[in-house]
CSV table of C-alpha atoms and ligand atoms in Angstrom, one decimal:
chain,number,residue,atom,x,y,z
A,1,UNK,CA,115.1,-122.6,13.8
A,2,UNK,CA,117.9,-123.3,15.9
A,3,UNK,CA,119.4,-121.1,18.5
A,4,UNK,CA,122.2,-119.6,16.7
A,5,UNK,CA,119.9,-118.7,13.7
A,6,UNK,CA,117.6,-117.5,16.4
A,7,UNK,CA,120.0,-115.1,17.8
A,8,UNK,CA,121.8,-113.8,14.2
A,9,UNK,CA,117.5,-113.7,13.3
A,10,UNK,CA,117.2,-111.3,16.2
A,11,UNK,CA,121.0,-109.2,15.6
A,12,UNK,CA,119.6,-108.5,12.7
A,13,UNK,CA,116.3,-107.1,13.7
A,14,UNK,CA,118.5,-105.2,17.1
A,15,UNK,CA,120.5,-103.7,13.9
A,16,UNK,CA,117.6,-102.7,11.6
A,17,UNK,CA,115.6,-100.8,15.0
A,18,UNK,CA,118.0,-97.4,15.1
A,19,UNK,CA,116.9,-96.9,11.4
A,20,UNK,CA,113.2,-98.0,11.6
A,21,UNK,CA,112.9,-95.3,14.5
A,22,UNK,CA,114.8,-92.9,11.8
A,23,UNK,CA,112.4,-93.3,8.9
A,24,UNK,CA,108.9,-94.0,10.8
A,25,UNK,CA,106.7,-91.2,9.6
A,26,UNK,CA,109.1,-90.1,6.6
A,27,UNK,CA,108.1,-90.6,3.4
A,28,UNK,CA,110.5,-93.0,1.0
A,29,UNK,CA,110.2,-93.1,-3.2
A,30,UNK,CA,111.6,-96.0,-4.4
A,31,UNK,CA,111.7,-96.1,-8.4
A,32,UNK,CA,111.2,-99.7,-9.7
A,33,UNK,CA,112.7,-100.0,-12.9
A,34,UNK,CA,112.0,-102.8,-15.4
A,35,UNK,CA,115.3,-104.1,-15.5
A,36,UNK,CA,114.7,-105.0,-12.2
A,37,UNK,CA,111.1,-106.8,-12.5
A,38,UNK,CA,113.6,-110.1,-13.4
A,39,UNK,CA,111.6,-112.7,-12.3
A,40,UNK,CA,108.9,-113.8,-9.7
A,41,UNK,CA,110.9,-114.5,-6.7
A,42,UNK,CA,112.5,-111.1,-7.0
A,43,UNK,CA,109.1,-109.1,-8.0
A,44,UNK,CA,108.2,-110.9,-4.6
A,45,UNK,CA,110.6,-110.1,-2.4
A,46,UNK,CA,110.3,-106.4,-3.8
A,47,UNK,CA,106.8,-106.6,-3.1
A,48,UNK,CA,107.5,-108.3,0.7
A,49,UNK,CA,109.9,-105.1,0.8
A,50,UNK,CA,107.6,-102.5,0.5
A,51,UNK,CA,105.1,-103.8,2.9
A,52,UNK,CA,107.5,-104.5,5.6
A,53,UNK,CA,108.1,-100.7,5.3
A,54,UNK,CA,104.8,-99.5,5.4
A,55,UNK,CA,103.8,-101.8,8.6
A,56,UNK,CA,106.8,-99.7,10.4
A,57,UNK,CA,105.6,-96.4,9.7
A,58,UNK,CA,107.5,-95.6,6.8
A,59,UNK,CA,104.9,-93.9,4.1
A,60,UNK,CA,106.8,-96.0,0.8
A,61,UNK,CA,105.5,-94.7,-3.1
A,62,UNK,CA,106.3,-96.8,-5.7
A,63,UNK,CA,107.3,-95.4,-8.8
A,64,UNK,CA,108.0,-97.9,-11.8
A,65,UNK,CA,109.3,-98.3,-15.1
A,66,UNK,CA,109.1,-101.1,-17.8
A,67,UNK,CA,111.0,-100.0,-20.7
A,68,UNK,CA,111.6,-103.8,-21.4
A,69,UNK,CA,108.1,-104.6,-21.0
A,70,UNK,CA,107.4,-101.9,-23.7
A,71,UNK,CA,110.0,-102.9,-25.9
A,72,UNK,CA,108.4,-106.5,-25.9
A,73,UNK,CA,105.3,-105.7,-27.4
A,74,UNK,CA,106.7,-103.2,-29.5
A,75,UNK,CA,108.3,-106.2,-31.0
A,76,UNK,CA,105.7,-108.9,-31.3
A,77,UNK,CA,103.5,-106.0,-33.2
A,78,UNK,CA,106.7,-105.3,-35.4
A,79,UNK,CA,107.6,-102.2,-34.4
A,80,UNK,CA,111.1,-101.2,-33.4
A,81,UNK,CA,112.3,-98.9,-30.3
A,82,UNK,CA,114.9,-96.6,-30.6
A,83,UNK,CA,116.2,-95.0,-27.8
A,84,UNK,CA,117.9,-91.3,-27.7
A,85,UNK,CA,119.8,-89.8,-24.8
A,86,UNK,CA,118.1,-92.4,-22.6
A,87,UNK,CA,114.5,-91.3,-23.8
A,88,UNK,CA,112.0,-93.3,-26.1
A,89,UNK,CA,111.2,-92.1,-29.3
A,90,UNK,CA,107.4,-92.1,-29.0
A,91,UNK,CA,105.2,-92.1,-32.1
A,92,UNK,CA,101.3,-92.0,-31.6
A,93,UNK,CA,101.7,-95.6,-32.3
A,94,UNK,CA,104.2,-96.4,-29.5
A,95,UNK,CA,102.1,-93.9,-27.0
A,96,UNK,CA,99.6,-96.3,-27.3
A,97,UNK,CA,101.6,-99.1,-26.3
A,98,UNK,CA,103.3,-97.6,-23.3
A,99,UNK,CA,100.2,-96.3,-21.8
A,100,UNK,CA,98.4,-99.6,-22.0
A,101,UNK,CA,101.9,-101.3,-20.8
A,102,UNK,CA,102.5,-98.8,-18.0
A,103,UNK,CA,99.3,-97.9,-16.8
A,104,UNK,CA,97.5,-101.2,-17.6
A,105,UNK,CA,100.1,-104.8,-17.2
A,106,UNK,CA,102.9,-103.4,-15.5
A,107,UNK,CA,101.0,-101.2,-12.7
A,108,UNK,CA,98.4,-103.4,-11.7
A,109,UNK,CA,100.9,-106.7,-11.8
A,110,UNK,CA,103.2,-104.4,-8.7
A,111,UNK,CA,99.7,-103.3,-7.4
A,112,UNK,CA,98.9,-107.1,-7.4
A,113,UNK,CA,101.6,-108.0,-6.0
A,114,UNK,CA,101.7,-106.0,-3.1
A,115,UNK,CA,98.3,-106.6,-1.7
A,116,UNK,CA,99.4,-110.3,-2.4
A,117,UNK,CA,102.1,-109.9,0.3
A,118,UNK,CA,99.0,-108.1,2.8
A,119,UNK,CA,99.6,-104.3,1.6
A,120,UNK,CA,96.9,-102.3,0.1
A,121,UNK,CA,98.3,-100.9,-3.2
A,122,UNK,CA,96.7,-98.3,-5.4
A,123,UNK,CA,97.7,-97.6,-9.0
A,124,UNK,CA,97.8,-94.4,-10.6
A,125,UNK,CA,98.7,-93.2,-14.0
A,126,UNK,CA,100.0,-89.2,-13.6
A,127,UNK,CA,96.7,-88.4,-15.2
A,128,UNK,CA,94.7,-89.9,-11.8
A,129,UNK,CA,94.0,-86.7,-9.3
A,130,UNK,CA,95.7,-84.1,-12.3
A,131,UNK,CA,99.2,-86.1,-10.2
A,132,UNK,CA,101.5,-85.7,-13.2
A,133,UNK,CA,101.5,-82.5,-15.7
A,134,UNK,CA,103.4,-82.5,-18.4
A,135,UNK,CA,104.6,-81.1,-21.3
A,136,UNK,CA,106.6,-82.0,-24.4
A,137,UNK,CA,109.8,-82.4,-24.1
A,138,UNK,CA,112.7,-80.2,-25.8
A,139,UNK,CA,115.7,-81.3,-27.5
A,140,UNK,CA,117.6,-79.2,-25.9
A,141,UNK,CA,116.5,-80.6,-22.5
A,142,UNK,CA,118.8,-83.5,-23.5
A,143,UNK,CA,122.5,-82.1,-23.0
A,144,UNK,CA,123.7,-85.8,-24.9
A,145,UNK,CA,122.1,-84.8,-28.2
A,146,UNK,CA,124.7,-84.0,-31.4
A,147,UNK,CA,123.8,-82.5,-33.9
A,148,UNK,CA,123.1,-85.7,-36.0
A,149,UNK,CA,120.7,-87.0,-33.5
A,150,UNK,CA,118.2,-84.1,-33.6
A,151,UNK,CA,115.2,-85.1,-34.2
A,152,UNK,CA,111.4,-85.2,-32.9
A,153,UNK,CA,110.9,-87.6,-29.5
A,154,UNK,CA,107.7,-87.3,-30.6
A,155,UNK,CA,104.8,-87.5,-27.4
A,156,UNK,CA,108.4,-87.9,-24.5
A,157,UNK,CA,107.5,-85.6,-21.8
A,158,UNK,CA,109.0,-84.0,-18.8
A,159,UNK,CA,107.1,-83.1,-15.8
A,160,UNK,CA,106.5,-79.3,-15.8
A,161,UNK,CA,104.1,-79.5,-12.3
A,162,UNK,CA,103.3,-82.1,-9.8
A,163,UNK,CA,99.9,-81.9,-7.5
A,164,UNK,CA,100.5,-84.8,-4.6
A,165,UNK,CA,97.1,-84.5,-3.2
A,166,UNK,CA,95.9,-87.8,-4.4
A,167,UNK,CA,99.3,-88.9,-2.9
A,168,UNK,CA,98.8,-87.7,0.2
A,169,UNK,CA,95.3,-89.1,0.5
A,170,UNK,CA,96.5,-92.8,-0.4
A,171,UNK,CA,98.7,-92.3,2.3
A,172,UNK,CA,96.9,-91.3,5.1
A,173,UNK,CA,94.3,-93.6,4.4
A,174,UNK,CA,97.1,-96.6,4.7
A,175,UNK,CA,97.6,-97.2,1.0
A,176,UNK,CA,100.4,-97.4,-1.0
A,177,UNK,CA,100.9,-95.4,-4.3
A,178,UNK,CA,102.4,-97.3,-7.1
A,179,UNK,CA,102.7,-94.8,-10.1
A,180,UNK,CA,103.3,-95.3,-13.7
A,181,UNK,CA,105.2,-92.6,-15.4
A,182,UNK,CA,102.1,-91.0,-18.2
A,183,UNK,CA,102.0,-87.4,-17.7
A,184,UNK,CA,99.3,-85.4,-18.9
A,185,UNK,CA,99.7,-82.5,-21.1
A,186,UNK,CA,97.4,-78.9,-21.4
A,187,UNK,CA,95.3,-80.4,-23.7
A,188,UNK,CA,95.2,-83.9,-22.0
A,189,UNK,CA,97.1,-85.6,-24.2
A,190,UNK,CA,99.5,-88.4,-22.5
A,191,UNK,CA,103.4,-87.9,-22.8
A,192,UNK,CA,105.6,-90.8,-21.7
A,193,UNK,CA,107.9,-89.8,-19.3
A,194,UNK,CA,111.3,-91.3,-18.5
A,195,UNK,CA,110.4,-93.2,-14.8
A,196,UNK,CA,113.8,-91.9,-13.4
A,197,UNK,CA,112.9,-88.3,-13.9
A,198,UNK,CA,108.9,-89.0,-12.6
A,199,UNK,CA,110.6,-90.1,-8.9
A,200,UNK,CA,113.3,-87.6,-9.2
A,201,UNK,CA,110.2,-84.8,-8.7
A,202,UNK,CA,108.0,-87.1,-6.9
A,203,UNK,CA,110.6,-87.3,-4.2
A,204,UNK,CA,111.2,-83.7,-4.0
A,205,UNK,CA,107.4,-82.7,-4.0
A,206,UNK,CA,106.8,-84.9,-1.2
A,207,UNK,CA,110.0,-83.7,0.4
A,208,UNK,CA,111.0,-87.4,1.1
A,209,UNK,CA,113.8,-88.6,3.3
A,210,UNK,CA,115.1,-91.0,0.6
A,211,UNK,CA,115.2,-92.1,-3.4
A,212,UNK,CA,116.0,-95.2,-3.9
A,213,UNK,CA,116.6,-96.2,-7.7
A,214,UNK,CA,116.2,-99.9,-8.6
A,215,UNK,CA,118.2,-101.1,-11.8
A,216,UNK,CA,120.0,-103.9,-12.9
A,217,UNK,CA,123.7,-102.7,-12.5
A,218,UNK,CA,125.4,-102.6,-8.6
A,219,UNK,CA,125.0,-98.9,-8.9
A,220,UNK,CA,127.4,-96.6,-10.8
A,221,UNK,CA,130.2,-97.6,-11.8
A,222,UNK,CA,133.7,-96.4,-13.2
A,223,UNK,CA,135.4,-97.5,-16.4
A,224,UNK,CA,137.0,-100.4,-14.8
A,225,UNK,CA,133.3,-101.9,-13.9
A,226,UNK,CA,134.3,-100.9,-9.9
A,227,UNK,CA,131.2,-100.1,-8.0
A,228,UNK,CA,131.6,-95.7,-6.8
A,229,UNK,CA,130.3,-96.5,-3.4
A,230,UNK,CA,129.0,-92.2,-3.6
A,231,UNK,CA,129.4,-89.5,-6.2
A,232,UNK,CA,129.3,-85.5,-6.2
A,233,UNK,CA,127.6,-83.2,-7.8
A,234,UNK,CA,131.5,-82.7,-10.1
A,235,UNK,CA,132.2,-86.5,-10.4
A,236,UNK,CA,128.9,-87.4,-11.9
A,237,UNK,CA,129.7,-84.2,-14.2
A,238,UNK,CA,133.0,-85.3,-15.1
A,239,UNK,CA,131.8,-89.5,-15.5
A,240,UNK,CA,129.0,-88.2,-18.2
A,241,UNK,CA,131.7,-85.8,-19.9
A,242,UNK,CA,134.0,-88.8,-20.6
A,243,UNK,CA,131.1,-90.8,-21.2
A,244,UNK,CA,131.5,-93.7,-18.0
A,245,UNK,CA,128.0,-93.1,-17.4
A,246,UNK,CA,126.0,-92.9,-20.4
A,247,UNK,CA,122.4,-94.4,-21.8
A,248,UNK,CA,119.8,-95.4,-19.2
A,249,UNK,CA,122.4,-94.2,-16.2
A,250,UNK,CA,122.2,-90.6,-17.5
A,251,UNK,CA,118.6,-89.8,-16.7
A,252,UNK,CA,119.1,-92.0,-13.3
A,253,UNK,CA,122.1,-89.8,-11.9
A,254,UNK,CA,120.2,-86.6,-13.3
A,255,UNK,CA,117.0,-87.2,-11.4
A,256,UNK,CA,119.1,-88.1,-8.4
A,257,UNK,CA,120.5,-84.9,-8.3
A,258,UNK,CA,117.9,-83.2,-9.1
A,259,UNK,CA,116.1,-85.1,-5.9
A,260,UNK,CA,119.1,-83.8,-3.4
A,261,UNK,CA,119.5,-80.1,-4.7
A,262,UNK,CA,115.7,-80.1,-3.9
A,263,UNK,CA,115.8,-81.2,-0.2
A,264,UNK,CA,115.6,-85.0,-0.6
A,265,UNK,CA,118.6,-86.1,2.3
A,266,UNK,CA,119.5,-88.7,-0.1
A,267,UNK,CA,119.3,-90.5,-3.3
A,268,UNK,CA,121.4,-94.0,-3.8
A,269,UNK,CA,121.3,-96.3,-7.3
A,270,UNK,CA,120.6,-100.0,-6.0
A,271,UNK,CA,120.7,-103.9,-7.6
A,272,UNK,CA,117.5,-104.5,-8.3
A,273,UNK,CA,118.8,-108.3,-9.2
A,274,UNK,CA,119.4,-108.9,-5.7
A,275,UNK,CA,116.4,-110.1,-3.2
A,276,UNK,CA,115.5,-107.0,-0.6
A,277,UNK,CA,117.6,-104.7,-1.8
A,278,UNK,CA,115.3,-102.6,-0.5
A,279,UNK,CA,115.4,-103.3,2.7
A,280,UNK,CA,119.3,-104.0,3.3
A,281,UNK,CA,119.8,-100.1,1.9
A,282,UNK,CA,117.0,-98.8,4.1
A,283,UNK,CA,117.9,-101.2,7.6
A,284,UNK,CA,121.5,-102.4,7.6
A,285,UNK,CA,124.8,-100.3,8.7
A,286,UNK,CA,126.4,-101.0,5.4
A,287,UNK,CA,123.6,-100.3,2.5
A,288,UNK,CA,124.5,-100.7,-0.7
A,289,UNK,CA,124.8,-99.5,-3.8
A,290,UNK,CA,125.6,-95.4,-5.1
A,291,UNK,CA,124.9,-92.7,-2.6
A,292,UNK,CA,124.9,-89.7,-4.7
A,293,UNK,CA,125.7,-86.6,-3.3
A,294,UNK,CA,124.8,-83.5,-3.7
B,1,ADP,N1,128.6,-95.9,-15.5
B,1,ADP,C1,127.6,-96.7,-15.5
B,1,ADP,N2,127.5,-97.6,-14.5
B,1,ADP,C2,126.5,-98.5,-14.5
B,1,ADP,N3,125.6,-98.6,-15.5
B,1,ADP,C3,125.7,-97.8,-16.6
B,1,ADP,C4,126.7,-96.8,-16.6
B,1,ADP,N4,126.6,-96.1,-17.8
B,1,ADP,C5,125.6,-96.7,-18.4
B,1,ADP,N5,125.0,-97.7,-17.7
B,1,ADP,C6,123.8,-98.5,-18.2
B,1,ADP,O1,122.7,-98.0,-17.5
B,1,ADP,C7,121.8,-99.2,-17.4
B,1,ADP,C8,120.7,-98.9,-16.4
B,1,ADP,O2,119.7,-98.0,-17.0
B,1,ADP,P1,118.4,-98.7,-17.6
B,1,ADP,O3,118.7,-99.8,-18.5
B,1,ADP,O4,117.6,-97.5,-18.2
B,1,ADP,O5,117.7,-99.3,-16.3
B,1,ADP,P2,116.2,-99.2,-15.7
B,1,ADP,O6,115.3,-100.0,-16.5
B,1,ADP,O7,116.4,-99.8,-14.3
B,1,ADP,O8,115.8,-97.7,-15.6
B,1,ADP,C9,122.8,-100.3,-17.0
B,1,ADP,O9,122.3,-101.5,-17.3
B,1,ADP,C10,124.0,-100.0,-17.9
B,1,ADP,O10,123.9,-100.6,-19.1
B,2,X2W,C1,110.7,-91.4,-22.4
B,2,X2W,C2,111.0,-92.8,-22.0
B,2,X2W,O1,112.0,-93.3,-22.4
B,2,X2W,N1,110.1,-93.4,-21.2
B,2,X2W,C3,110.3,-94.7,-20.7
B,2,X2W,C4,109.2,-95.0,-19.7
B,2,X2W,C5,109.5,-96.3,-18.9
B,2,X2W,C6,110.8,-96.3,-18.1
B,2,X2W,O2,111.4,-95.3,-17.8
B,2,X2W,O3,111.1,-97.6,-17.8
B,2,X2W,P1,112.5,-98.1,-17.1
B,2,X2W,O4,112.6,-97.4,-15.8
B,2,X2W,O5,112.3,-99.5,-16.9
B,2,X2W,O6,113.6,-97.7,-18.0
B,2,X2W,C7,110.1,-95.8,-21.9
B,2,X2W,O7,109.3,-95.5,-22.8
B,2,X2W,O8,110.8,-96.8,-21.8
């Protein structure tokens, strides 16, 4: 390295310090969704990410998606997805499949991952520890339903309670949780949850200090395809009333808000696509992104 990359190498690090000292001790969900898990440089920088946090004191939980992932094997056994309001229609069928992709490929490939890159992951299903209850999910939960569209989401799920002991435990013994979204139901059936909504509540439970929402868009934005650098409470209202924000954005912005009304300082929708996202949202003066307000 020469000296001028030696120097911007340590500006950057000078810039980075007032927030590491902000966030040491705090506790910092990030949401991994499949759109983001693009390839294997970028599944390794997200990896590098999360470790970097945790070996400054930040306690990071990982919470992930991998609709795509689901969708894939859906279609190589000939079955086809359809999506309502955001949400899965699940079948007993499909239930199968996104337990075995969630809990079983996609976990334990981030799991993998991170203890590649010298952090000690631990993967849980919201069955592990009782983490996730849930229960089945009404249609009127879903404000984007008409009329036509009413009918069963079969085994879908929204989290009625959360226990974090389990969470809490990883933590303190130096691991990091990476959790798929499976709740489990009174009767311990599994109901596939949407992953935004899982770290929406995970986040507020915990009473962390940030959500951060991977995807594969810059973050929200308007009609023109300009990135809303932050949006209120009334402009996300107003986007999903004229329909700017609709599909997989509806149950991001949602959990988001949920997050901040609950105590969570903030909640911002990152690129995904783009190597440490992570890490220039949590350490640089500019971060990037949707910041969305409460
Ligand atoms: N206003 C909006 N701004 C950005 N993306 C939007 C908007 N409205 C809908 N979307 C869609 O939401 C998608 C992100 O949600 P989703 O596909 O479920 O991602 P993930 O797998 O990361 O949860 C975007 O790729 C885009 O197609
Ligand atoms: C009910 C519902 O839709 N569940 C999602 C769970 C996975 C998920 O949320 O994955 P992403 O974050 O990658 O979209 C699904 O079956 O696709």
């Amino acid at each position: 390295m020469d000296q001028t990359a030696a120097i911007h190498a340590a500006d950057v690090l000078i810039e980075a310090l007032p927030y590491i000292q902000r966030f040491a001790g705090k506790t910092i969900v990030i949401k991994y969704g499949g759109n983001a898990m693009v390839d294997d440089r970028l599944k390794r920088s997200f990896a590098r990410d999360i470790v970097l946090m945790k070996h400054v004191g930040i306690n990071p939980v990982v919470v992930h998606g991998g609709g795509p992932q689901i969708g894939r094997l859906l279609e190589r056994l000939g079955k086809e997805s359809r999506f309502i309001g955001g949400m899965r229609v699940t079948d007993t069928e499909t239930m199968d499949v996104v337990e075995m992709v969630l809990g079983g490929l996609v976990n334990k490939e981030i799991v993998s991952l991170i203890n590649q890159q010298g952090g000690r992951a631990v993967g849980l299903t919201g069955k592990d520890g009782g983490l996730i209850r849930a229960r089945k999910l009404q249609r009127t939960a879903l404000d984007s339903l008409t009329d036509e569209d009413i009918i069963d989401l079969g085994q879908v799920g929204e989290v009625s309670s959360i226990d974090p002991a389990v969470v809490h435990m990883l933590d303190s013994g130096d691991f990091i949780p990476v959790i798929a979204p499976i709740g489990v139901g009174e009767d311990g059936d599994a109901y596939n949850i949407n992953a935004d909504l899982v770290a929406g509540k995970i986040a507020a439970i915990l009473g962390a200090d940030k959500l951060i929402l991977l995807t594969n868009t810059r973050g929200v934005l308007d009609t023109e395809g300009t990135l809303l650098t932050a949006v209120s409470a009334r402009e996300v209202a107003a986007l999903i009333a004229d329909g700017t924000i609709h599909g997989g954005m509806l149950p991001k912005v949602e959990c988001a808000l949920d997050a901040v009304n609950s105590g969570v300082k903030t909640a911002t929708i990152v690129d995904g696509r783009v190597e440490h996202a992570v890490l220039m949202e949590l350490f640089t003066d500019q971060g990037v992104g949707t910041q969305i307000r409460s």
